[in-house]
Coordinates of C-alpha atoms in Angstrom, one line a residue:
M258 CA 0.0 0.0 -0.1
G259 CA 1.5 3.4 -1.0
L260 CA 2.0 6.0 1.7
P261 CA 0.0 9.2 1.7
C262 CA 1.7 12.4 0.4
L263 CA 1.3 14.4 3.5
R264 CA 2.2 17.6 1.5
D265 CA -0.6 17.2 -1.0
Y266 CA -3.0 16.4 2.0
Y267 CA -2.0 19.6 3.6
Y268 CA -2.7 21.6 0.5
T269 CA -5.9 19.7 0.2
A270 CA -7.1 20.7 3.8
Q271 CA -5.9 24.2 3.1
I272 CA -8.4 24.7 0.2
R273 CA -11.3 23.1 1.9
P274 CA -12.7 26.4 2.9
L275 CA -12.7 27.6 -0.8
I276 CA -15.2 24.9 -1.5
C277 CA -17.3 25.8 1.3
L278 CA -17.3 29.4 0.2
S279 CA -18.2 28.5 -3.4
S280 CA -21.0 26.0 -2.5
P281 CA -24.5 27.6 -2.4
T282 CA -25.8 24.8 -0.2
Y283 CA -23.2 25.2 2.6
S284 CA -24.0 27.6 5.3
A285 CA -22.0 28.6 8.5
G286 CA -21.4 31.7 10.5
W287 CA -17.8 31.9 9.4
K288 CA -18.9 32.1 5.8
D289 CA -21.0 35.0 6.5
V290 CA -18.1 36.8 8.3
E291 CA -15.5 36.0 5.5
G292 CA -17.8 36.4 2.5
I293 CA -17.4 35.0 -1.0
T294 CA -15.7 38.1 -2.3
T295 CA -12.5 40.0 -1.7
N296 CA -12.7 43.7 -2.4
Y297 CA -16.1 42.8 -4.1
I298 CA -14.3 40.5 -6.6
P299 CA -15.3 36.8 -6.3
I300 CA -12.5 34.7 -4.7
M301 CA -12.5 32.1 -7.3
T302 CA -11.8 34.5 -10.3
L303 CA -9.3 36.3 -8.2
L304 CA -7.4 33.1 -7.4
N305 CA -7.1 32.3 -11.1
D306 CA -6.1 35.8 -12.4
K307 CA -2.7 37.1 -11.7
K308 CA -3.2 40.4 -13.2
L309 CA -6.4 40.9 -11.1
Q310 CA -4.4 40.0 -8.0
M311 CA -1.8 42.6 -8.6
N312 CA -4.4 45.4 -8.9
T313 CA -6.3 44.1 -5.9
N314 CA -5.4 45.1 -2.2
T315 CA -5.4 41.7 -0.2
I316 CA -2.8 42.5 2.3
E317 CA -4.8 42.4 5.3
D318 CA -6.9 39.4 4.1
V319 CA -5.1 36.7 5.8
M320 CA -7.6 33.9 4.8
Y321 CA -7.4 34.9 1.1
E322 CA -3.5 34.7 1.1
S323 CA -3.7 31.2 2.7
L324 CA -6.2 30.1 0.0
R325 CA -4.0 31.7 -2.9
N326 CA -0.8 30.0 -1.9
S327 CA -2.4 26.7 -1.4
W328 CA -4.4 26.9 -4.7
N329 CA -1.4 28.0 -6.8
R330 CA 0.7 25.2 -5.5
L331 CA -2.1 22.7 -6.3
M332 CA -2.4 24.1 -9.8
Q333 CA 1.2 23.3 -10.5
I334 CA 1.2 19.9 -8.7
C335 CA -1.9 18.8 -11.1
N336 CA -0.6 20.6 -14.0
V337 CA -3.7 22.5 -14.6
K338 CA -2.6 26.1 -14.5
E339 CA -3.4 26.8 -18.1
L340 CA -6.9 25.1 -17.6
S341 CA -7.7 27.2 -14.5
R342 CA -8.5 30.1 -16.7
I343 CA -11.9 28.5 -17.3
L344 CA -12.8 29.2 -13.5
R345 CA -12.5 33.0 -14.0
W346 CA -15.7 35.1 -14.2
C347 CA -16.1 36.8 -17.5
A348 CA -17.4 39.9 -15.7
Y349 CA -14.1 40.3 -13.9
D350 CA -11.3 38.6 -16.1
S351 CA -8.5 41.0 -16.6
D352 CA -7.6 39.5 -19.9
F353 CA -11.2 39.9 -21.4
G354 CA -11.2 43.6 -22.6
P355 CA -14.9 44.2 -23.2
N356 CA -15.9 43.8 -19.5
A357 CA -13.9 47.0 -18.7
L358 CA -15.9 49.0 -21.3
D359 CA -19.3 47.4 -20.8
G360 CA -20.6 47.0 -17.1
R361 CA -23.6 44.9 -18.2
F362 CA -21.3 41.8 -18.1
K363 CA -21.6 42.1 -14.3
G364 CA -25.5 41.8 -14.7
W365 CA -25.0 38.4 -16.0
V366 CA -23.9 37.3 -12.6
S367 CA -27.4 37.5 -11.2
K368 CA -28.6 35.3 -14.0
G369 CA -26.0 32.6 -12.9
I370 CA -23.4 33.2 -15.7
T371 CA -20.2 33.2 -13.8
T372 CA -17.3 31.4 -14.8
Y373 CA -16.4 30.6 -18.4
L374 CA -17.4 27.0 -17.5
S375 CA -20.9 28.1 -17.0
F376 CA -20.9 28.9 -20.9
T377 CA -19.9 25.3 -21.8
H378 CA -21.4 21.9 -22.3
K379 CA -19.3 18.8 -22.7
G380 CA -16.2 20.9 -23.4
T381 CA -17.7 23.3 -26.1
I382 CA -19.3 26.7 -25.6
M383 CA -23.1 26.6 -26.0
S384 CA -25.1 28.5 -28.6
F385 CA -26.7 31.6 -27.8
E386 CA -30.1 29.9 -28.0
S387 CA -29.1 27.4 -25.3
L388 CA -27.8 30.2 -23.2
Q389 CA -31.1 32.1 -23.6
N390 CA -33.1 29.2 -22.6
K391 CA -30.8 28.3 -19.5
Y392 CA -30.2 31.7 -18.1
G393 CA -33.0 34.0 -19.7
L394 CA -30.6 36.2 -21.7
G395 CA -32.3 38.8 -23.8
Q396 CA -31.6 39.2 -27.4
E397 CA -29.7 42.4 -26.7
N398 CA -26.9 40.2 -25.2
F399 CA -26.1 38.6 -28.5
Y400 CA -23.1 40.8 -29.3
R401 CA -21.7 40.2 -25.8
Y402 CA -22.1 36.5 -26.3
L403 CA -20.1 36.7 -29.6
Q404 CA -17.2 38.6 -27.7
V405 CA -17.2 35.9 -25.0
R406 CA -17.1 33.1 -27.5
H407 CA -14.3 34.7 -29.6
Y408 CA -12.3 35.0 -26.3
F409 CA -13.2 31.5 -25.2
D410 CA -12.0 30.1 -28.7
Q411 CA -8.8 32.2 -28.5
N412 CA -7.7 31.4 -25.1
I413 CA -9.4 28.4 -23.5
K414 CA -10.6 26.0 -26.1
L415 CA -7.2 24.7 -27.1
A416 CA -6.3 23.9 -23.5
L417 CA -9.6 21.9 -23.1
E418 CA -8.9 20.0 -26.1
K419 CA -5.4 18.9 -25.1
R420 CA -6.4 17.4 -21.8
N421 CA -9.5 17.0 -19.6
L422 CA -10.2 19.2 -16.3
G423 CA -9.0 16.4 -14.1
F424 CA -8.8 17.8 -10.4
L425 CA -10.7 21.0 -11.5
Q426 CA -13.6 18.6 -12.5
T427 CA -13.7 17.2 -9.1
F428 CA -13.3 20.5 -7.4
L429 CA -16.4 22.0 -9.4
A430 CA -18.4 19.0 -8.7
L431 CA -17.9 19.5 -5.0
T432 CA -18.9 23.1 -5.1
T433 CA -22.3 22.1 -6.5
S434 CA -22.7 19.0 -4.4
T435 CA -25.4 18.7 -1.8
S436 CA -23.0 16.7 0.5
L437 CA -19.5 17.7 1.7
N438 CA -18.9 14.6 3.4
K439 CA -15.2 13.2 3.1
L440 CA -14.5 16.4 1.3
V441 CA -10.8 16.4 2.0
S442 CA -10.3 12.8 0.9
R443 CA -12.2 13.2 -2.3
L444 CA -10.1 16.2 -3.3
Y445 CA -6.9 14.4 -2.2
K446 CA -7.8 11.3 -4.5
A447 CA -8.5 13.7 -7.5
I448 CA -5.0 15.4 -6.9
Q449 CA -3.4 11.9 -6.9
E450 CA -5.1 10.9 -10.1
S451 CA -4.3 14.3 -11.8
K452 CA -0.6 14.1 -11.0
E453 CA 1.6 12.9 -14.1
P454 CA 4.6 10.9 -13.4
N455 CA 7.5 13.4 -13.6
T456 CA 11.1 13.2 -12.8
E457 CA 12.0 16.9 -13.6
Y458 CA 12.7 17.4 -9.8
I459 CA 15.4 14.7 -10.0
K460 CA 17.1 16.3 -12.9
R461 CA 17.0 19.7 -11.1
R462 CA 18.7 18.0 -8.1
W463 CA 21.6 16.7 -10.3
E464 CA 22.0 19.9 -11.8
M465 CA 22.1 21.8 -8.5
E466 CA 24.7 19.4 -6.9
G467 CA 26.8 19.1 -9.9
N468 CA 26.3 22.9 -11.1
I469 CA 25.6 21.4 -14.5
Q470 CA 22.9 21.7 -17.2
I471 CA 20.8 18.7 -18.5
S472 CA 18.5 19.5 -21.4
N473 CA 15.1 17.8 -21.4
K474 CA 16.0 15.8 -24.4
N475 CA 19.0 14.4 -22.8
W476 CA 17.1 13.8 -19.6
V477 CA 14.6 11.7 -21.5
N478 CA 17.3 9.7 -23.2
I479 CA 19.1 9.2 -19.8
C480 CA 15.8 7.7 -18.4
R481 CA 15.1 5.5 -21.3
V482 CA 18.7 4.0 -21.4
Q483 CA 18.3 2.7 -17.7
W484 CA 15.6 0.2 -18.8
S485 CA 17.5 -1.0 -21.7
T486 CA 20.7 -1.7 -19.9
T487 CA 20.6 -5.5 -19.9
G488 CA 17.9 -8.3 -20.1
S489 CA 17.8 -8.6 -16.4
N490 CA 15.0 -6.5 -14.6
T491 CA 17.3 -6.7 -11.5
W492 CA 20.0 -4.8 -13.2
R493 CA 17.7 -2.4 -14.9
E494 CA 16.2 -1.6 -11.6
F495 CA 19.5 -1.1 -10.2
C496 CA 20.6 1.3 -12.9
W497 CA 17.1 3.2 -12.4
K498 CA 17.8 3.5 -8.6
N499 CA 21.1 5.2 -9.4
I500 CA 19.4 7.9 -11.5
I501 CA 16.7 8.6 -9.2
R502 CA 19.1 8.9 -6.1
F503 CA 17.8 6.0 -4.4
F504 CA 20.9 5.4 -2.1
I505 CA 21.1 7.4 1.1
T506 CA 24.1 9.7 1.4
P507 CA 25.6 11.4 4.4
T508 CA 23.9 14.6 3.7
Q509 CA 20.6 12.9 4.2
K510 CA 21.6 11.2 7.4
R511 CA 23.1 14.4 8.9
H512 CA 20.0 14.8 11.0
Q513 CA 20.7 11.5 12.8
G514 CA 23.8 13.0 14.3
S515 CA 26.2 11.0 12.2
G516 CA 27.6 14.0 10.3
D517 CA 27.8 14.7 6.5
A518 CA 31.4 13.9 5.9
C519 CA 32.4 11.6 3.1
W520 CA 33.1 8.0 4.4
R521 CA 36.1 7.7 2.1
L522 CA 37.9 10.2 4.5
C523 CA 38.6 12.7 1.6
G524 CA 37.8 15.5 4.2
F525 CA 34.8 16.7 2.3
S526 CA 31.8 17.8 4.4
G527 CA 28.2 17.9 2.7
A528 CA 28.8 14.5 0.9
N529 CA 25.8 14.4 -1.5
H530 CA 24.9 12.0 -4.1
Y531 CA 26.9 13.8 -6.7
H532 CA 30.1 13.9 -4.5
I533 CA 29.6 10.1 -3.4
F534 CA 29.2 8.8 -7.0
W535 CA 31.3 11.2 -8.9
D536 CA 33.1 14.0 -7.6
C537 CA 35.0 12.7 -4.6
P538 CA 38.6 13.3 -5.3
L539 CA 39.5 9.7 -4.2
L540 CA 37.0 8.4 -6.7
R541 CA 38.1 10.4 -9.7
P542 CA 41.1 8.1 -10.6
F543 CA 38.6 5.2 -10.7
W544 CA 36.4 6.9 -13.2
S545 CA 39.3 8.0 -15.3
Q546 CA 40.4 4.4 -15.7
I547 CA 36.8 3.5 -16.6
C548 CA 36.7 5.9 -19.3
E549 CA 40.2 4.8 -20.7
H550 CA 38.9 1.2 -20.8
I551 CA 35.7 2.2 -22.6
N552 CA 37.3 4.5 -25.1
H553 CA 39.9 1.7 -25.7
T554 CA 37.3 -1.0 -26.2
F555 CA 35.2 0.8 -28.6
N556 CA 37.9 2.9 -30.2
S557 CA 35.9 6.0 -29.4
K558 CA 36.0 9.3 -27.5
V559 CA 33.3 9.2 -24.9
P560 CA 33.7 12.5 -22.7
C561 CA 34.6 11.5 -19.3
N562 CA 32.1 13.7 -17.4
F563 CA 29.3 13.0 -15.1
V564 CA 26.4 13.3 -17.6
N565 CA 28.1 11.0 -20.3
V566 CA 29.6 8.3 -18.1
Y567 CA 27.6 8.2 -14.8
L568 CA 24.0 9.2 -16.2
G569 CA 24.7 7.3 -19.5
N570 CA 23.9 10.2 -21.9
V571 CA 26.2 8.9 -24.7
D572 CA 25.7 9.6 -28.4
V573 CA 25.6 6.0 -29.7
N574 CA 23.4 6.8 -32.8
N575 CA 26.1 5.3 -35.2
W576 CA 27.2 2.4 -32.9
R577 CA 26.3 -1.2 -33.6
N578 CA 23.5 -2.6 -31.2
K579 CA 25.8 -5.2 -29.6
D580 CA 28.3 -2.3 -29.0
K581 CA 25.4 -0.2 -27.3
R582 CA 24.5 -3.2 -25.1
L583 CA 28.1 -3.7 -24.0
L584 CA 28.5 -0.1 -23.2
W585 CA 25.4 -0.1 -21.0
I586 CA 26.7 -3.0 -19.1
L587 CA 30.1 -1.6 -18.7
L588 CA 28.6 1.6 -17.1
A589 CA 26.1 -0.4 -15.0
A590 CA 28.9 -2.4 -13.5
S591 CA 30.9 0.8 -12.7
K592 CA 28.1 2.0 -10.5
K593 CA 27.7 -1.4 -8.8
T594 CA 31.4 -1.2 -8.1
I595 CA 30.9 1.9 -6.1
T596 CA 27.7 0.7 -4.3
R597 CA 29.5 -2.6 -3.1
K598 CA 31.8 -0.3 -1.2
W599 CA 28.9 1.7 0.5
L600 CA 29.8 3.2 3.7
K601 CA 33.3 1.8 3.5
P602 CA 36.4 3.7 3.2
N603 CA 38.1 1.2 0.6
L604 CA 38.0 2.5 -2.9
P605 CA 36.5 0.6 -5.9
T606 CA 38.9 -1.0 -8.3
I607 CA 39.1 -2.0 -11.8
D608 CA 39.5 -5.7 -11.0
E609 CA 36.2 -5.5 -9.0
W610 CA 34.7 -3.8 -11.9
I611 CA 35.7 -6.6 -14.2
N612 CA 34.3 -9.3 -11.8
I613 CA 31.0 -7.6 -11.9
I614 CA 31.0 -7.5 -15.7
Q615 CA 31.6 -11.2 -15.5
D616 CA 28.7 -11.6 -13.3
I617 CA 26.4 -9.7 -15.6
Y618 CA 27.8 -11.8 -18.5
K619 CA 26.6 -15.0 -16.9
T620 CA 23.2 -13.5 -15.9
E621 CA 22.8 -12.4 -19.6
K622 CA 23.7 -15.7 -21.0
L623 CA 21.3 -17.5 -18.7
S624 CA 18.5 -15.2 -19.6
F625 CA 19.2 -15.7 -23.3
T626 CA 19.2 -19.3 -22.9
I627 CA 15.9 -19.3 -21.1
R628 CA 14.3 -17.1 -23.8
S629 CA 15.6 -19.3 -26.5

């Protein structure tokens, strides 16, 4: 069973009052005190409009500031920042120019036309006739409808076509629900379902520790390589663990009172993943020898740097398939040579590296025999 993400659970609990404020069926004394507007602007449209926030004084509104911070964070987590524009009210949207010149858009609020979502049905904007029947709009509003439709097609429609509302769909459903039971758990579940698998934060940590730059294209290639290293899932998993920083370093254990010095006794404090696996001065000769062996074996010039050798971002487009496989095996074995000396001052050696390569060879041979 997966452990809950306490951070997401915290943000979910923080925006619970927002649903209560937006729900017409929820009533409580605090809601009457707080109100559903900030400086006469609906909270929902304010939260999703940065320009409007800049032009609205909310310094003394502590509750609004808390909601805004949590809401913005959830939009990033669920990757629906672009879609959140649909929750703006057309009467107050700072990017919708006509509402600044025509105050009658605010009159639509009393009829129930608030967010841009209220104009839509199954992801597309409704016809003017449908809006007339649903909200009782008069014929004099036809030109305003055309203005809204043009804005919707230019700024919102494309985002809706790319992906569904996800978390926002659940959020909106809860604001119109007659029951607010298990509200936090339902929101939390929607957040987890909306989150897309993403290793961007891992890439940023490598970049920060090594003071390096890794392009998104190279990072995708690095992640892909780990799962084509060998025919053994065990070795593939091991390579993946190296990339995602699975192993615990002194920096991570420093809060346990054990210090953060490198266990190889190189004198370096703050030994993070980059230091332990690559940058330790006592480890550099090992990597230099690995690079020499690789370049000699393949008669190549693979740059001896962290991104190429440790992460495996080697340009092998013109290599034979069997050479590619051998290269990934050699690199996997080099990482295993380091982890076998985990927490030990002893340094990895080339002889140990060769022994591990032989172990992988036996595993590959056995796997091939079984498949055949």
